[in-house]
PDB file of C-alpha atoms in Angstrom:
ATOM      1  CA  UNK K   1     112.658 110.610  96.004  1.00 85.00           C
ATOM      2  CA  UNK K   2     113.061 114.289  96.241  1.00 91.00           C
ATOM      3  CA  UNK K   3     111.099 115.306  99.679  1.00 93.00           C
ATOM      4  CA  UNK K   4     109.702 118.350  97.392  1.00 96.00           C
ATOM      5  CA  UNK K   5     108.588 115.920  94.876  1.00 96.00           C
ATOM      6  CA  UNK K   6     106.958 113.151  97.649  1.00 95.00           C
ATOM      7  CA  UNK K   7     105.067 116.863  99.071  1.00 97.00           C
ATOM      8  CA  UNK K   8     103.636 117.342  96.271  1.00 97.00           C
ATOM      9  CA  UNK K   9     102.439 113.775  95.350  1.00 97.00           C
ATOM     10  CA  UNK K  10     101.089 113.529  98.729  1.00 97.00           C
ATOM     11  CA  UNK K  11      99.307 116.733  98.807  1.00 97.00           C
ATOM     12  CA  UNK K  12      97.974 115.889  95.139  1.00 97.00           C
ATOM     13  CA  UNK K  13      96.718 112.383  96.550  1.00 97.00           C
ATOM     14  CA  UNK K  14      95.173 113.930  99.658  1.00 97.00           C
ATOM     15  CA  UNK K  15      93.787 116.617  97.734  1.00 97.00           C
ATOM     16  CA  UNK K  16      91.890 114.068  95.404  1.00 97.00           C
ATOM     17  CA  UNK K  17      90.294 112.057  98.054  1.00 97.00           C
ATOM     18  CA  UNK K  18      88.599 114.951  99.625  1.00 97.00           C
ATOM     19  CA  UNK K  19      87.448 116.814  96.215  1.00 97.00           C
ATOM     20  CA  UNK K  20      85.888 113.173  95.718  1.00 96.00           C
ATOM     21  CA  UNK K  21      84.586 113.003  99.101  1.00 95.00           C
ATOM     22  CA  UNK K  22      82.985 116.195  98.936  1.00 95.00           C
ATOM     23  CA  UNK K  23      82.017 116.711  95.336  1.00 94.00           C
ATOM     24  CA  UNK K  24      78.012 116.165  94.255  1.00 94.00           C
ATOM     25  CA  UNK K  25      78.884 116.161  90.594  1.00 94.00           C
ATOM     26  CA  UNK K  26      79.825 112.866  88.985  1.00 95.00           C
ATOM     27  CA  UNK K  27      82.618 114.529  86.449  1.00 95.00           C
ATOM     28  CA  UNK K  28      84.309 116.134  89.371  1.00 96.00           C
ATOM     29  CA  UNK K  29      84.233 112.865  91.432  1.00 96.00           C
ATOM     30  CA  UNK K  30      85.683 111.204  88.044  1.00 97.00           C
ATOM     31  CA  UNK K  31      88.209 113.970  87.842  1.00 97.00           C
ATOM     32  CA  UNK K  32      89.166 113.922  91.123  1.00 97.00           C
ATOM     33  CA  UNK K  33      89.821 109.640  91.243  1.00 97.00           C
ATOM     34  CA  UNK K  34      91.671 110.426  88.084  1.00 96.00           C
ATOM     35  CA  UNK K  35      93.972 112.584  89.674  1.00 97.00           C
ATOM     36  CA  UNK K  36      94.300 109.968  92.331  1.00 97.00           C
ATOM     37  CA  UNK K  37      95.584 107.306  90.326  1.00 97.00           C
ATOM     38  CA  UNK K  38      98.218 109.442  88.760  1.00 96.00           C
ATOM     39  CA  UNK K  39      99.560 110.722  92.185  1.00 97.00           C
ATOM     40  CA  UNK K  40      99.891 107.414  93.219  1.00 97.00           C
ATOM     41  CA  UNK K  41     101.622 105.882  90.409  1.00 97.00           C
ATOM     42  CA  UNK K  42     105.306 107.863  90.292  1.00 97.00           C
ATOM     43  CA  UNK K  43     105.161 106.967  94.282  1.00 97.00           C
ATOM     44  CA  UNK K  44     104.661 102.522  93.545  1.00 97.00           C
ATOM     45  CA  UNK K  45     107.404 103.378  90.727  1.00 96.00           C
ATOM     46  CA  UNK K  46     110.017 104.982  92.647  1.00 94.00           C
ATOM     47  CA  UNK K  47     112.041 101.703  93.547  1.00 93.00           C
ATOM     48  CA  UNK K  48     113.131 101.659  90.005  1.00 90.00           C
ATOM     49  CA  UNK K  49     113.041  98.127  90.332  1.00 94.00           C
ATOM     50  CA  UNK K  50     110.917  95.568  87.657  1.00 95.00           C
ATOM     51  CA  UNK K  51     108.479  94.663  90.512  1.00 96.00           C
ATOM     52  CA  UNK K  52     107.721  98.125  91.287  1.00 97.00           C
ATOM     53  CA  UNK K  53     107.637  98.271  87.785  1.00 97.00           C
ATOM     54  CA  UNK K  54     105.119  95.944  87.143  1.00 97.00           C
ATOM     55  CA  UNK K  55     103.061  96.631  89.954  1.00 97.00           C
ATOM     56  CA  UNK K  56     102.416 100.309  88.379  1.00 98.00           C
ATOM     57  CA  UNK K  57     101.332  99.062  85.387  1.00 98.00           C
ATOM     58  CA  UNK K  58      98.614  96.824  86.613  1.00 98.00           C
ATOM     59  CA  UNK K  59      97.648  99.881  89.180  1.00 98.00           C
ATOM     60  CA  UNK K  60      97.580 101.959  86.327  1.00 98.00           C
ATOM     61  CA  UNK K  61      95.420  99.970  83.668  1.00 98.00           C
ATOM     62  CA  UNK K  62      92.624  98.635  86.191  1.00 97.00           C
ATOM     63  CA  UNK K  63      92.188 102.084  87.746  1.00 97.00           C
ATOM     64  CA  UNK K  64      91.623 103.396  84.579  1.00 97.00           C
ATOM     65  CA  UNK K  65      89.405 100.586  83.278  1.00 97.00           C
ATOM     66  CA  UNK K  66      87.214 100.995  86.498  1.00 97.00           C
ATOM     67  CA  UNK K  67      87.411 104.741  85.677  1.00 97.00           C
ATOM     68  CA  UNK K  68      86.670 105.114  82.492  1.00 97.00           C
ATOM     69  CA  UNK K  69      83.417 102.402  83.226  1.00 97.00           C
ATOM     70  CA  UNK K  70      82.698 104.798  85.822  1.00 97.00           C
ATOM     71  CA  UNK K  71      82.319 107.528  83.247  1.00 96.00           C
ATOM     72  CA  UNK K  72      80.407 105.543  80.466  1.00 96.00           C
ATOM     73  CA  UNK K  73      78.068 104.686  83.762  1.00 96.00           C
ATOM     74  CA  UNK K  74      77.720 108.614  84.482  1.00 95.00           C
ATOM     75  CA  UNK K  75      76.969 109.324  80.849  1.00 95.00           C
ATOM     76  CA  UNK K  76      74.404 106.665  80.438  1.00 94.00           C
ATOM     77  CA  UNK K  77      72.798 107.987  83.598  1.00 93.00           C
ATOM     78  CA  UNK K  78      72.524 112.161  82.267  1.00 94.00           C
ATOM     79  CA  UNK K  79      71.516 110.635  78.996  1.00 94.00           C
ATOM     80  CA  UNK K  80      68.738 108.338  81.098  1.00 92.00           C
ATOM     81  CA  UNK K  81      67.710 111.531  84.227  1.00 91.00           C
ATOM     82  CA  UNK K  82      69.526 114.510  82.550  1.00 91.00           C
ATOM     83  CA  UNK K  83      71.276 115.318  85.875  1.00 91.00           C
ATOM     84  CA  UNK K  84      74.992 114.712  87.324  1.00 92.00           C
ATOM     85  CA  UNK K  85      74.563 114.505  90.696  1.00 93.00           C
ATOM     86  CA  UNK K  86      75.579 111.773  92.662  1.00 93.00           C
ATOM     87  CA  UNK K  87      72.959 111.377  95.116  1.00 90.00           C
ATOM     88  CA  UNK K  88      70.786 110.832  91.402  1.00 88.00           C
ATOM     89  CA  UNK K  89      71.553 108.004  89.884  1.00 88.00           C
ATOM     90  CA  UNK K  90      68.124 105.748  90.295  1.00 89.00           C
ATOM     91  CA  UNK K  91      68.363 103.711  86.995  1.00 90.00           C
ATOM     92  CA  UNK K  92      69.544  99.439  88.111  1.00 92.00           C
ATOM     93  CA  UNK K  93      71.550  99.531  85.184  1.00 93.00           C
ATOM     94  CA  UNK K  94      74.010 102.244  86.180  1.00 94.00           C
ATOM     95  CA  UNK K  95      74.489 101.308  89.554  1.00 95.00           C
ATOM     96  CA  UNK K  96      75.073  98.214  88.698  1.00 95.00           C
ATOM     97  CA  UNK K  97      78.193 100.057  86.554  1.00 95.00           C
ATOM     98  CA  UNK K  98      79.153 101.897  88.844  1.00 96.00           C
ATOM     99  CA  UNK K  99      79.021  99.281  91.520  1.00 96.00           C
ATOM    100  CA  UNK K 100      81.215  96.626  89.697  1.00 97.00           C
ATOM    101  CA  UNK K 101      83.571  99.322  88.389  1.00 97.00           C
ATOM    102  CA  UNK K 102      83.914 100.719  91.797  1.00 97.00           C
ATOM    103  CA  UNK K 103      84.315  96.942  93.100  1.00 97.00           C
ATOM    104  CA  UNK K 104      86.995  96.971  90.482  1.00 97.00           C
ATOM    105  CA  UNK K 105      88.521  99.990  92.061  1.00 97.00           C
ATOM    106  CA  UNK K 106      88.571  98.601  95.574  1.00 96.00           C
ATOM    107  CA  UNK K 107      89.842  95.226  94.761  1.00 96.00           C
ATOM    108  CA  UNK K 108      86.902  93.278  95.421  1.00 96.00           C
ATOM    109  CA  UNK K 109      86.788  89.406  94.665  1.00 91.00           C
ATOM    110  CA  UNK K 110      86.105  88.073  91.888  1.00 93.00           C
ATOM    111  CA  UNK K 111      87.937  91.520  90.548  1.00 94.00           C
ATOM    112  CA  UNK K 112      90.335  91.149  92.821  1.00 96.00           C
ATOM    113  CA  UNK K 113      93.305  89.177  91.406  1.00 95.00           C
ATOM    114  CA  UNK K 114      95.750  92.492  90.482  1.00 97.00           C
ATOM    115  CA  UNK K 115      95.656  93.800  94.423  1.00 97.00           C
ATOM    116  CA  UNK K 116      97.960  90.840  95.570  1.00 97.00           C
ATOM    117  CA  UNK K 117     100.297  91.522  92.787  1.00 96.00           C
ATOM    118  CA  UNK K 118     100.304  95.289  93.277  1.00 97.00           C
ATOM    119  CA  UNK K 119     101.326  95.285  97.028  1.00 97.00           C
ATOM    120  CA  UNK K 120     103.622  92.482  96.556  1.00 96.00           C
ATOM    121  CA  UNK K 121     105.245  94.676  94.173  1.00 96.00           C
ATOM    122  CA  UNK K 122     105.387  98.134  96.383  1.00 97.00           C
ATOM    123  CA  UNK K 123     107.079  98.868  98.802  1.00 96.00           C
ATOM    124  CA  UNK K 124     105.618  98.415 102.581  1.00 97.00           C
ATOM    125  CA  UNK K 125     104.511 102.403 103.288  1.00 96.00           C
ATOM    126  CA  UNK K 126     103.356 102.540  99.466  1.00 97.00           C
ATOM    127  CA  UNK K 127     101.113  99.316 100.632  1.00 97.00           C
ATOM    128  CA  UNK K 128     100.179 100.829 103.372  1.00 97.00           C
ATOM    129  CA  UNK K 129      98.504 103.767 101.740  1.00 97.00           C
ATOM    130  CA  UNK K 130      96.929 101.149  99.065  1.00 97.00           C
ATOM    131  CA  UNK K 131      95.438  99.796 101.509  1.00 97.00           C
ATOM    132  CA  UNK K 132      94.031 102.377 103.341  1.00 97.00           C
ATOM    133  CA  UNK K 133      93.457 106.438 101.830  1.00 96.00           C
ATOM    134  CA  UNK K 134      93.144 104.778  98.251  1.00 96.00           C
ATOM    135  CA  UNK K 135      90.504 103.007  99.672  1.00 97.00           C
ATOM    136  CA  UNK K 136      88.607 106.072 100.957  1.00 97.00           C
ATOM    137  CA  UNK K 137      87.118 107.803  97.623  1.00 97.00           C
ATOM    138  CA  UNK K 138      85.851 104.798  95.984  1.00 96.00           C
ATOM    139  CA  UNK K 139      83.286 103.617  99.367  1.00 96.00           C
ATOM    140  CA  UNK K 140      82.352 107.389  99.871  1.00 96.00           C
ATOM    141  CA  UNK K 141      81.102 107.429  96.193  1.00 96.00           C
ATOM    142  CA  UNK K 142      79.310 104.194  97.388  1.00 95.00           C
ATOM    143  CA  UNK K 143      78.072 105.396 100.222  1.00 95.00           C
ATOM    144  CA  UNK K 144      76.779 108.626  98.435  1.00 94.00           C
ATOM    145  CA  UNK K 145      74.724 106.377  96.252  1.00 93.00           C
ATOM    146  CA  UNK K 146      73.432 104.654  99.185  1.00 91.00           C
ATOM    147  CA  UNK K 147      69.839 105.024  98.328  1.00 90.00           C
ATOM    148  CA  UNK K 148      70.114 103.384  94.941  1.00 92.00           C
ATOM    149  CA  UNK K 149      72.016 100.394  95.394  1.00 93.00           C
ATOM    150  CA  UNK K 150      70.979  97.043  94.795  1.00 93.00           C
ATOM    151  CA  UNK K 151      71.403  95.133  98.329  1.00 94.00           C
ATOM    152  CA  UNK K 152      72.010  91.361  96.888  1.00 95.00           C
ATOM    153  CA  UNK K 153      74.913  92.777  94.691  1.00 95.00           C
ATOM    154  CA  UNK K 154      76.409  94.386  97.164  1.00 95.00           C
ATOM    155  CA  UNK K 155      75.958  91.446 100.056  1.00 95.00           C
ATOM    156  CA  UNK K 156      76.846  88.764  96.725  1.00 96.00           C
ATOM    157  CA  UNK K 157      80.291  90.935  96.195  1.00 96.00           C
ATOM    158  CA  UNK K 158      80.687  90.747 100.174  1.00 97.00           C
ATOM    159  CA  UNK K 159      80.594  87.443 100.613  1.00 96.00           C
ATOM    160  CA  UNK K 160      82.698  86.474  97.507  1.00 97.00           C
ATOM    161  CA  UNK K 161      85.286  89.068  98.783  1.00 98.00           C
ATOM    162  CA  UNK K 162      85.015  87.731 102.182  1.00 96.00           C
ATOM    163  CA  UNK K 163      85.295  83.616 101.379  1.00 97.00           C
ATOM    164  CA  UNK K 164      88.137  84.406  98.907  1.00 96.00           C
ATOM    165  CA  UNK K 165      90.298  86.838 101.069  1.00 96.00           C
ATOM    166  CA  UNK K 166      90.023  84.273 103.915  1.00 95.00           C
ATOM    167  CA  UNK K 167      90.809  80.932 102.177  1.00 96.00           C
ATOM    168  CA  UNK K 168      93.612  82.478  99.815  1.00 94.00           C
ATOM    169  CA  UNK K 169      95.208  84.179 102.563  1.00 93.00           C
ATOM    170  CA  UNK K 170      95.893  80.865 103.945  1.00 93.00           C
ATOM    171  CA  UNK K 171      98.245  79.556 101.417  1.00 87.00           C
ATOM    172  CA  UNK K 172     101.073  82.542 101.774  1.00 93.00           C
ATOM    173  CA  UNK K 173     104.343  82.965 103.002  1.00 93.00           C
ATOM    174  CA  UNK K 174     104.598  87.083 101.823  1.00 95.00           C
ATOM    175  CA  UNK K 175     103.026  89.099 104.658  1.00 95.00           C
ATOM    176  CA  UNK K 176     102.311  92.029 101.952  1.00 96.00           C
ATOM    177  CA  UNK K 177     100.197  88.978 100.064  1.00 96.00           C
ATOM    178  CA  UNK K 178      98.713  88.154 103.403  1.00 96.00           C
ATOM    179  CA  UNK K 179      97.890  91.292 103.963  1.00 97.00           C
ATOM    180  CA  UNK K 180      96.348  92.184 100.641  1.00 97.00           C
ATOM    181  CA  UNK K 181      94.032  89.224 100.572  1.00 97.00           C
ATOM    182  CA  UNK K 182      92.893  90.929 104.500  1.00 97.00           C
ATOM    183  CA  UNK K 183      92.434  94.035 102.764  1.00 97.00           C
ATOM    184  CA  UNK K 184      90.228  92.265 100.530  1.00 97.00           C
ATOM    185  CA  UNK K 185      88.476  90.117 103.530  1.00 97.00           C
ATOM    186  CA  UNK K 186      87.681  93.563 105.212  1.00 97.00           C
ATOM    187  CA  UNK K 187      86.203  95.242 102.040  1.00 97.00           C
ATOM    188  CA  UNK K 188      83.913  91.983 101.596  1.00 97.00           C
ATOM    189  CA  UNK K 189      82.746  92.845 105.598  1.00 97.00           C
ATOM    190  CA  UNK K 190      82.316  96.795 104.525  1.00 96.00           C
ATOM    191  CA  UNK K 191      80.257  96.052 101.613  1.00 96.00           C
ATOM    192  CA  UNK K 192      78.006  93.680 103.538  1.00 96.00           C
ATOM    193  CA  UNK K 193      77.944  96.842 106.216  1.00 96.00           C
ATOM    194  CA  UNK K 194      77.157  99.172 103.785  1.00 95.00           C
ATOM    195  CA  UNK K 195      74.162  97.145 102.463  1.00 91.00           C
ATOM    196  CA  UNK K 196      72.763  97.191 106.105  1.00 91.00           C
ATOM    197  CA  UNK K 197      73.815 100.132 108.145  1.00 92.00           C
ATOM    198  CA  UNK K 198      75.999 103.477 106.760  1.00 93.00           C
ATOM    199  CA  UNK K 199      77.137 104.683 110.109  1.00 95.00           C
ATOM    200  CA  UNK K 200      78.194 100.918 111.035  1.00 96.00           C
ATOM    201  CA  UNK K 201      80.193 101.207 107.465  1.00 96.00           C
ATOM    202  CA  UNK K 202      81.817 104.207 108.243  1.00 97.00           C
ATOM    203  CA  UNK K 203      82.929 102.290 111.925  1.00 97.00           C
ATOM    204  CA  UNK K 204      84.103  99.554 110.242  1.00 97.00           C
ATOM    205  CA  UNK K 205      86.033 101.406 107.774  1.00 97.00           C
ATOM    206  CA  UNK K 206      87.700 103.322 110.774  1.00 97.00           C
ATOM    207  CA  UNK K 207      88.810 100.228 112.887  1.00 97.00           C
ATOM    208  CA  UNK K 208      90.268  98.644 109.736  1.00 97.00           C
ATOM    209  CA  UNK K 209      92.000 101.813 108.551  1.00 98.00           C
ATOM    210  CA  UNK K 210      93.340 102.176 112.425  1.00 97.00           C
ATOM    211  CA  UNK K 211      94.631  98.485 112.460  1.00 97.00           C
ATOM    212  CA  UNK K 212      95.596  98.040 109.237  1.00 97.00           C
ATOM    213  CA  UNK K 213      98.113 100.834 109.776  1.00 97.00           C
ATOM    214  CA  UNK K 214      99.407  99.706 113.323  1.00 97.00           C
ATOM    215  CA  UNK K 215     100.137  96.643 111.381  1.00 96.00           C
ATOM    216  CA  UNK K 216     102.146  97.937 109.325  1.00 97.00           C
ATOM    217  CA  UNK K 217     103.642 100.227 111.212  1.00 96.00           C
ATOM    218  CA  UNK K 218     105.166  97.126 113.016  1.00 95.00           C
ATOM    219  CA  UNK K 219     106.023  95.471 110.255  1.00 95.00           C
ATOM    220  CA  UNK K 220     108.029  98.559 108.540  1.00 95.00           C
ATOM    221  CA  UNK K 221     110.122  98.707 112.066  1.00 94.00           C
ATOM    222  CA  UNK K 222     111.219  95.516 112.123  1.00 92.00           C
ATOM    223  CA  UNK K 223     111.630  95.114 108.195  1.00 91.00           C
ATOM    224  CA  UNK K 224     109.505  92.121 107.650  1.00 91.00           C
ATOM    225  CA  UNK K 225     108.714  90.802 104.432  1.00 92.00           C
ATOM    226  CA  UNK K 226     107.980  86.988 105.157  1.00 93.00           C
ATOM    227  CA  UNK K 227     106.080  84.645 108.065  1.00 90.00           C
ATOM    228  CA  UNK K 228     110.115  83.514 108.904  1.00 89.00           C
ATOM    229  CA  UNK K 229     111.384  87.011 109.491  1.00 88.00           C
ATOM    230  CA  UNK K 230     108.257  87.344 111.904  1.00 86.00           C
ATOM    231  CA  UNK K 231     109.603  84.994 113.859  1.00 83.00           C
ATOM    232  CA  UNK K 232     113.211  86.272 113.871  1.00 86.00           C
ATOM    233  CA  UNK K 233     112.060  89.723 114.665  1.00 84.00           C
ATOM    234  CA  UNK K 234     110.997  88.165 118.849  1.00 84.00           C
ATOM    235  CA  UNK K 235     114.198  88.549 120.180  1.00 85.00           C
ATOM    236  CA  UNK K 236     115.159  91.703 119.208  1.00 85.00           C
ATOM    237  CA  UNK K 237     111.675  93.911 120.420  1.00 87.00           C
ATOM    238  CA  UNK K 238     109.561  91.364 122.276  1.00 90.00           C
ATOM    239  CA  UNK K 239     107.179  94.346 123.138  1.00 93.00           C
ATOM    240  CA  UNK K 240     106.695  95.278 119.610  1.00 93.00           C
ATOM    241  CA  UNK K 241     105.888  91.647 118.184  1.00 92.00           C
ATOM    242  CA  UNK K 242     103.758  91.437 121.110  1.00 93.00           C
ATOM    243  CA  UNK K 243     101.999  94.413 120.103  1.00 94.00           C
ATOM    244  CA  UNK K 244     102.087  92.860 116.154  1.00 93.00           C
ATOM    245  CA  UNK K 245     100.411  89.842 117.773  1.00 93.00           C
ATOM    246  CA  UNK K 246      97.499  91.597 119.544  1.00 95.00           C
ATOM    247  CA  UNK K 247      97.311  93.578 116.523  1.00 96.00           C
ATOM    248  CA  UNK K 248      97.016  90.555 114.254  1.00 94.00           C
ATOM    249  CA  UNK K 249      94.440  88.907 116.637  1.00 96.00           C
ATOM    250  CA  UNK K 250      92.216  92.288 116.499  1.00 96.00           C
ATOM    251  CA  UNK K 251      92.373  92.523 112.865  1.00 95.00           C
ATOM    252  CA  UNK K 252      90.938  88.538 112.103  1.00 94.00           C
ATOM    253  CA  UNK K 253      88.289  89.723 115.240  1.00 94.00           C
ATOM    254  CA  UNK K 254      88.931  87.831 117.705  1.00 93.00           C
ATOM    255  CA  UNK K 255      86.509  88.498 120.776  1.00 92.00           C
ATOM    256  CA  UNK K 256      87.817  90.586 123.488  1.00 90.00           C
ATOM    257  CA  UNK K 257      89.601  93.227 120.801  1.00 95.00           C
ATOM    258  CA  UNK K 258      89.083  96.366 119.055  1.00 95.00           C
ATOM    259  CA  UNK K 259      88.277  94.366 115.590  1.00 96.00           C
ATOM    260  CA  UNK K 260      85.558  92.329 116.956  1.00 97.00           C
ATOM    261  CA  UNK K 261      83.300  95.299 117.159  1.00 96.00           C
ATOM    262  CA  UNK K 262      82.368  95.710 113.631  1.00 97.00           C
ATOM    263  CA  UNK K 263      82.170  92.030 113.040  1.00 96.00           C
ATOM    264  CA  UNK K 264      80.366  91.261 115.928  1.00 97.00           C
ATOM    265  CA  UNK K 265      77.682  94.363 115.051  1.00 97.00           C
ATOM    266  CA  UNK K 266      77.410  93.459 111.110  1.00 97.00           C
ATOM    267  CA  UNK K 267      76.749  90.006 112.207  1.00 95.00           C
ATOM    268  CA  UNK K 268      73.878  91.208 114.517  1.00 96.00           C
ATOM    269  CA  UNK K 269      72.421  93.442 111.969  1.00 94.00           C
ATOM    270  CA  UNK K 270      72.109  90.369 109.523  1.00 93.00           C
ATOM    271  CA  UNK K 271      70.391  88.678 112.071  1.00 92.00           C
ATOM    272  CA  UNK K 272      67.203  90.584 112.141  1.00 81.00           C
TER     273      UNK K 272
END
């Protein structure tokens, strides 16, 4: 791709997340995710290859689907309170819109069945930022709503998201598969978080964003695309699959790492 181009597709796709981030009005957060998607979709394209292909197309129809619910949500809410804002929105029914199309969004489970697809389909950098900035806007929308949001929705979608990311995971060979249905593990975790605690969501979201792109960093080094070429990659950096490992072990939480932390403290806050 020309570098121009990729500039300006990243700046775009920066850009969006933080008008989202920071916007109060619901048609400038809806504007703003809109201009998202479209940044993102010339950069899952640009293999030219029918994978890519494909993998743009599903992007492309279930963020606008989960978009365009988002906006029939908004408008039933001005219609209900006669006011945009996002911190507003105190009628069940439209949070319950907005939560299952931003659910949609985020690739929760049971909505979760195009995110597999989609990564499998990209490229392993284009994953990368799936999985991570495109997963920024949607939970600060969620997060702004905070006050309204119905607790056993959000804990029912967490522990769907959670079961199914963990037990599907199990049956691939593709690390981009395995790493989509983690994606989806972790965003089962952050919505049981963000029932409980915001701050601890906003930790959470910051160790997985950290590890998530280690990860891949590793795996973009030594070019790996299946479980086999994990094991091919030892001899040649020993350090660096090593690192991969540790990396690996943090991200399922495994007690003395980084991503035990968030587990450890969501698990804790359930508890009382």
């Amino acid at each position: 791709m020309n570098p121009l181009l990729l500039a300006l597709l990243i700046t775009s796709l920066s850009t969006s997340t933080i008008i989202t981030m920071s916007s109060n009005h619901w048609l400038l957060a809806w504007l703003s995710l809109e201009l998202n998607t479209l940044s993102i979709l010339p950069i899952i394209m640009k293999p030219a290859h029918p994978r890519a292909t494909e993998a743009t197309t599903k992007y492309f129809l279930i963020q606008t689907i989960a978009a365009a619910l988002i906006l029939c949500a908004t408008t039933l809410n001005v219609w209900q309170t006669g006011q945009w804002t996002i911190l507003h929105t105190p009628n069940p029914l439209t949070t319950l819109f907005l939560t299952m199309a931003i659910a949609l969004k985020l690739g929760l489970a049971p909505m979760h069945l195009w995110y597999p697809d989609v990564l499998q389909g990209s490229t392993l950098p284009t994953a990368l930022i799936i999985s991570t900035w495109q997963k920024i806007a949607p939970l600060t929308l969620l997060m702004m709503m905070h006050n309204h949001l119905n607790t056993p929705t959000l804990t029912a979608l967490g522990l769907i998201s959670a079961l199914v990311g963990g037990w599907t995971g199990l049956n691939q060979t593709q690390v981009r598969k395995i790493m989509a249905f983690s994606t989806i593990s972790h965003m089962g975790w952050l919505m049981v978080a963000l029932s409980l605690n915001q701050e601890l969501t906003t930790l959470t979201m910051t160790l997985y964003i950290m590890m998530t792109t280690t990860l891949f960093f590793s795996l973009m080094t030594t070019t790996t695309k299946t479980i086999t070429d994990m094991g091919t990659a030892w001899p040649s950096s020993p350090t660096l699959m090593a690192m991969t490992m540790l990396t690996l072990m943090s991200l399922g939480g495994l007690p003395p790492l980084t991503g035990f932390l968030p587990k450890w403290l969501i698990m804790k806050e359930l508890t009382h």
